[in-house]
Amino acid sequence: MAATIRMAREEDAADIWAIYAPIVQTTNCSFELTPPDEKDMRQRIVKTLDRMPWLSCDVDGVVRGYAYANPHRPRAAYQWSVEVSVYIDEHHRRRGIGRALYTSLFAILRLQGYFNAFAGISLPNQTGIHLHQSLGFTLVGTYSAVAFKREQWTDVSWWHLALREPVLDPEPPAQFAAVQVSSAWQQALAAGEPFLRL
């Protein structure tokens, strides 16, 4: 079985949709009420890759997990912080894919010059909490009853990972295209692959 962490591509949209749609339909892990279609997913991938990483875990030619980053908030003073998400195919969980994707994602974000990663976890979700804690995230706080879906109110816990030590007068994060041609790019992209247990 061959598995790699790589950049997501537009043609991954169908595989990514197949992972994400059941999560939207049957869980409170996503607060979308209707799954995006394949075209919408393709547009999301393209839009994200314009400035931040979106990674796929390819297992024998099929995407079995993905992770990406988005800006934490739109205002300029937040530009060094991102929000991150990871989703794994339900039949490929507990095989190190989440840890592998996040490890590569964080390496790339550090290469770009980001300082903070935040993640929201809808509760209850002990598996998600364990993954984030094991990667060094710490609990910031909980939004109580912040979302209503599937006939219930859901709490969301927020978690923080320091990607780098804060400095005064930080340089703006590097353009995503620029880091992809840097000498450290391949090492960052492959950083998570040792954690795959397939």
Short mmCIF file of C-alpha atoms in Angstrom, two decimals:
data_model
loop_
_atom_site.label_atom_id
_atom_site.label_comp_id
_atom_site.label_asym_id
_atom_site.label_seq_id
_atom_site.Cartn_x
_atom_site.Cartn_y
_atom_site.Cartn_z
CA MET A 1 0.00 0.00 0.00
CA ALA A 2 1.49 3.31 -1.11
CA ALA A 3 0.67 6.48 0.81
CA THR A 4 1.96 10.02 0.39
CA ILE A 5 1.24 13.52 1.66
CA ARG A 6 0.97 15.90 -1.27
CA MET A 7 -0.58 19.15 -2.37
CA ALA A 8 -4.28 18.91 -3.07
CA ARG A 9 -5.32 19.26 -6.70
CA GLU A 10 -8.56 20.33 -8.34
CA GLU A 11 -9.15 16.76 -9.45
CA ASP A 12 -9.18 15.67 -5.79
CA ALA A 13 -12.57 17.37 -5.40
CA ALA A 14 -14.60 14.17 -5.85
CA ASP A 15 -12.57 12.20 -3.28
CA ILE A 16 -12.63 15.11 -0.84
CA TRP A 17 -16.37 15.53 -1.31
CA ALA A 18 -16.84 11.81 -0.56
CA ILE A 19 -15.04 12.29 2.77
CA TYR A 20 -16.72 15.55 3.73
CA ALA A 21 -20.35 15.06 2.65
CA PRO A 22 -21.15 12.30 5.21
CA ILE A 23 -19.58 14.42 7.96
CA VAL A 24 -21.92 17.29 7.08
CA GLN A 25 -24.94 15.00 6.78
CA THR A 26 -24.52 12.83 9.86
CA THR A 27 -22.40 14.68 12.43
CA ASN A 28 -21.94 18.02 14.16
CA CYS A 29 -18.23 18.11 13.30
CA SER A 30 -19.09 20.53 10.49
CA PHE A 31 -21.67 23.26 10.91
CA GLU A 32 -22.65 23.34 7.28
CA LEU A 33 -26.21 22.09 6.96
CA THR A 34 -25.96 20.97 3.33
CA PRO A 35 -22.81 19.45 1.82
CA PRO A 36 -21.17 21.50 -0.92
CA ASP A 37 -21.24 19.82 -4.30
CA GLU A 38 -18.13 18.71 -6.16
CA LYS A 39 -17.91 21.99 -8.08
CA ASP A 40 -18.03 23.99 -4.83
CA MET A 41 -15.34 21.78 -3.32
CA ARG A 42 -13.13 22.32 -6.36
CA GLN A 43 -13.52 26.09 -5.98
CA ARG A 44 -12.64 25.90 -2.28
CA ILE A 45 -9.45 24.00 -3.03
CA VAL A 46 -8.39 26.52 -5.68
CA LYS A 47 -9.21 29.52 -3.48
CA THR A 48 -7.29 28.13 -0.50
CA LEU A 49 -4.23 27.17 -2.55
CA ASP A 50 -3.97 30.73 -3.79
CA ARG A 51 -2.42 31.70 -0.44
CA MET A 52 -2.32 28.75 2.00
CA PRO A 53 -1.71 25.00 2.01
CA TRP A 54 -4.36 22.36 1.35
CA LEU A 55 -2.88 18.87 1.64
CA SER A 56 -4.18 15.46 0.63
CA CYS A 57 -3.18 12.05 1.92
CA ASP A 58 -3.12 9.85 -1.17
CA VAL A 59 -3.45 6.10 -0.51
CA ASP A 60 -3.06 3.99 -3.63
CA GLY A 61 -4.31 6.84 -5.79
CA VAL A 62 -7.35 7.76 -3.65
CA VAL A 63 -7.55 10.69 -1.22
CA ARG A 64 -8.27 9.29 2.25
CA GLY A 65 -7.75 12.47 4.27
CA TYR A 66 -7.07 16.16 3.85
CA ALA A 67 -6.05 19.18 5.88
CA TYR A 68 -5.93 22.88 5.15
CA ALA A 69 -5.46 26.32 6.67
CA ASN A 70 -7.50 29.50 6.41
CA PRO A 71 -6.89 33.01 7.74
CA HIS A 72 -7.95 33.28 11.38
CA ARG A 73 -9.61 36.68 10.88
CA PRO A 74 -9.61 39.15 7.94
CA ARG A 75 -8.15 42.21 9.69
CA ALA A 76 -4.48 42.94 9.11
CA ALA A 77 -3.25 42.48 12.67
CA TYR A 78 -4.41 38.83 12.56
CA GLN A 79 -2.33 38.01 9.48
CA TRP A 80 0.13 35.80 11.38
CA SER A 81 -2.60 33.45 12.67
CA VAL A 82 -4.51 30.70 10.89
CA GLU A 83 -7.33 28.25 11.54
CA VAL A 84 -6.71 24.64 10.60
CA SER A 85 -8.95 21.68 9.83
CA VAL A 86 -8.39 18.00 9.12
CA TYR A 87 -10.86 15.38 7.87
CA ILE A 88 -10.27 11.65 7.45
CA ASP A 89 -12.24 9.03 5.54
CA GLU A 90 -14.29 7.05 8.05
CA HIS A 91 -12.69 3.74 6.98
CA HIS A 92 -9.13 5.03 7.33
CA ARG A 93 -9.13 6.58 10.79
CA ARG A 94 -6.65 5.61 13.52
CA ARG A 95 -3.93 5.02 10.94
CA GLY A 96 -1.89 8.15 11.58
CA ILE A 97 -3.35 10.11 8.67
CA GLY A 98 -4.55 13.03 10.80
CA ARG A 99 -1.21 13.37 12.58
CA ALA A 100 0.68 13.04 9.30
CA LEU A 101 -1.38 15.69 7.51
CA TYR A 102 -1.19 18.13 10.40
CA THR A 103 2.56 17.63 10.83
CA SER A 104 3.19 18.50 7.19
CA LEU A 105 0.68 21.34 7.29
CA PHE A 106 2.35 22.94 10.33
CA ALA A 107 5.81 22.58 8.78
CA ILE A 108 4.60 24.48 5.71
CA LEU A 109 2.89 27.16 7.81
CA ARG A 110 6.12 27.67 9.75
CA LEU A 111 7.98 27.97 6.47
CA GLN A 112 5.54 30.70 5.44
CA GLY A 113 6.15 32.54 8.71
CA TYR A 114 2.86 32.02 10.56
CA PHE A 115 2.99 32.12 14.36
CA ASN A 116 -0.32 30.67 15.58
CA ALA A 117 -2.72 27.91 14.58
CA PHE A 118 -6.22 27.64 16.02
CA ALA A 119 -8.70 24.79 15.75
CA GLY A 120 -12.34 24.52 16.74
CA ILE A 121 -13.64 21.14 17.92
CA SER A 122 -17.36 20.53 18.27
CA LEU A 123 -18.20 18.62 21.44
CA PRO A 124 -18.23 15.83 22.35
CA ASN A 125 -15.25 14.64 20.29
CA GLN A 126 -12.65 12.93 22.43
CA THR A 127 -10.77 11.60 19.41
CA GLY A 128 -10.36 15.11 17.99
CA ILE A 129 -9.31 16.49 21.35
CA HIS A 130 -6.73 13.74 21.80
CA LEU A 131 -5.23 14.37 18.36
CA HIS A 132 -4.87 18.09 18.96
CA GLN A 133 -3.48 17.66 22.47
CA SER A 134 -0.95 15.11 21.22
CA LEU A 135 0.30 17.68 18.71
CA GLY A 136 0.79 20.35 21.36
CA PHE A 137 -2.47 22.31 21.17
CA THR A 138 -3.76 23.82 24.41
CA LEU A 139 -7.34 24.67 25.26
CA VAL A 140 -8.23 28.34 24.95
CA GLY A 141 -11.91 28.14 25.92
CA THR A 142 -15.34 26.89 24.96
CA TYR A 143 -18.20 28.55 23.12
CA SER A 144 -21.30 27.16 24.82
CA ALA A 145 -24.30 26.25 22.69
CA VAL A 146 -22.84 28.22 19.78
CA ALA A 147 -24.44 26.22 16.95
CA PHE A 148 -27.76 24.48 16.39
CA LYS A 149 -27.79 21.48 14.06
CA ARG A 150 -29.53 18.12 13.93
CA GLU A 151 -32.01 19.23 16.61
CA GLN A 152 -29.39 20.03 19.22
CA TRP A 153 -27.21 22.85 20.47
CA THR A 154 -23.50 22.16 20.26
CA ASP A 155 -20.53 23.53 22.20
CA VAL A 156 -17.24 24.22 20.44
CA SER A 157 -13.88 24.11 22.22
CA TRP A 158 -11.09 26.27 20.79
CA TRP A 159 -7.47 25.15 20.76
CA HIS A 160 -4.18 26.96 20.13
CA LEU A 161 -0.80 25.82 18.84
CA ALA A 162 2.19 28.16 18.84
CA LEU A 163 3.94 27.48 15.54
CA ARG A 164 6.86 29.79 16.40
CA GLU A 165 7.98 31.96 19.27
CA PRO A 166 6.49 35.47 18.98
CA VAL A 167 8.83 38.26 17.96
CA LEU A 168 8.53 42.01 17.74
CA ASP A 169 8.13 43.50 14.26
CA PRO A 170 7.46 40.17 12.46
CA GLU A 171 7.81 39.96 8.71
CA PRO A 172 4.52 39.40 6.85
CA PRO A 173 3.90 35.73 6.05
CA ALA A 174 5.52 34.62 2.81
CA GLN A 175 3.42 34.07 -0.28
CA PHE A 176 2.48 30.42 -0.64
CA ALA A 177 3.86 30.25 -4.19
CA ALA A 178 7.23 31.52 -2.94
CA VAL A 179 7.74 28.79 -0.34
CA GLN A 180 6.93 26.06 -2.87
CA VAL A 181 10.15 26.86 -4.72
CA SER A 182 12.28 27.14 -1.58
CA SER A 183 14.95 24.59 -0.69
CA ALA A 184 12.98 23.56 2.42
CA TRP A 185 9.71 22.86 0.59
CA GLN A 186 10.00 19.11 -0.04
CA GLN A 187 11.17 18.44 3.51
CA ALA A 188 8.22 20.38 4.94
CA LEU A 189 5.71 18.64 2.67
CA ALA A 190 7.01 15.19 3.62
CA ALA A 191 7.40 15.95 7.35
CA GLY A 192 4.30 13.97 8.33
CA GLU A 193 4.82 10.87 6.22
CA PRO A 194 6.68 8.90 8.96
CA PHE A 195 3.47 8.95 11.00
CA LEU A 196 1.42 7.07 8.39
CA ARG A 197 0.53 3.55 9.59
CA LEU A 198 -1.02 1.99 6.52
#
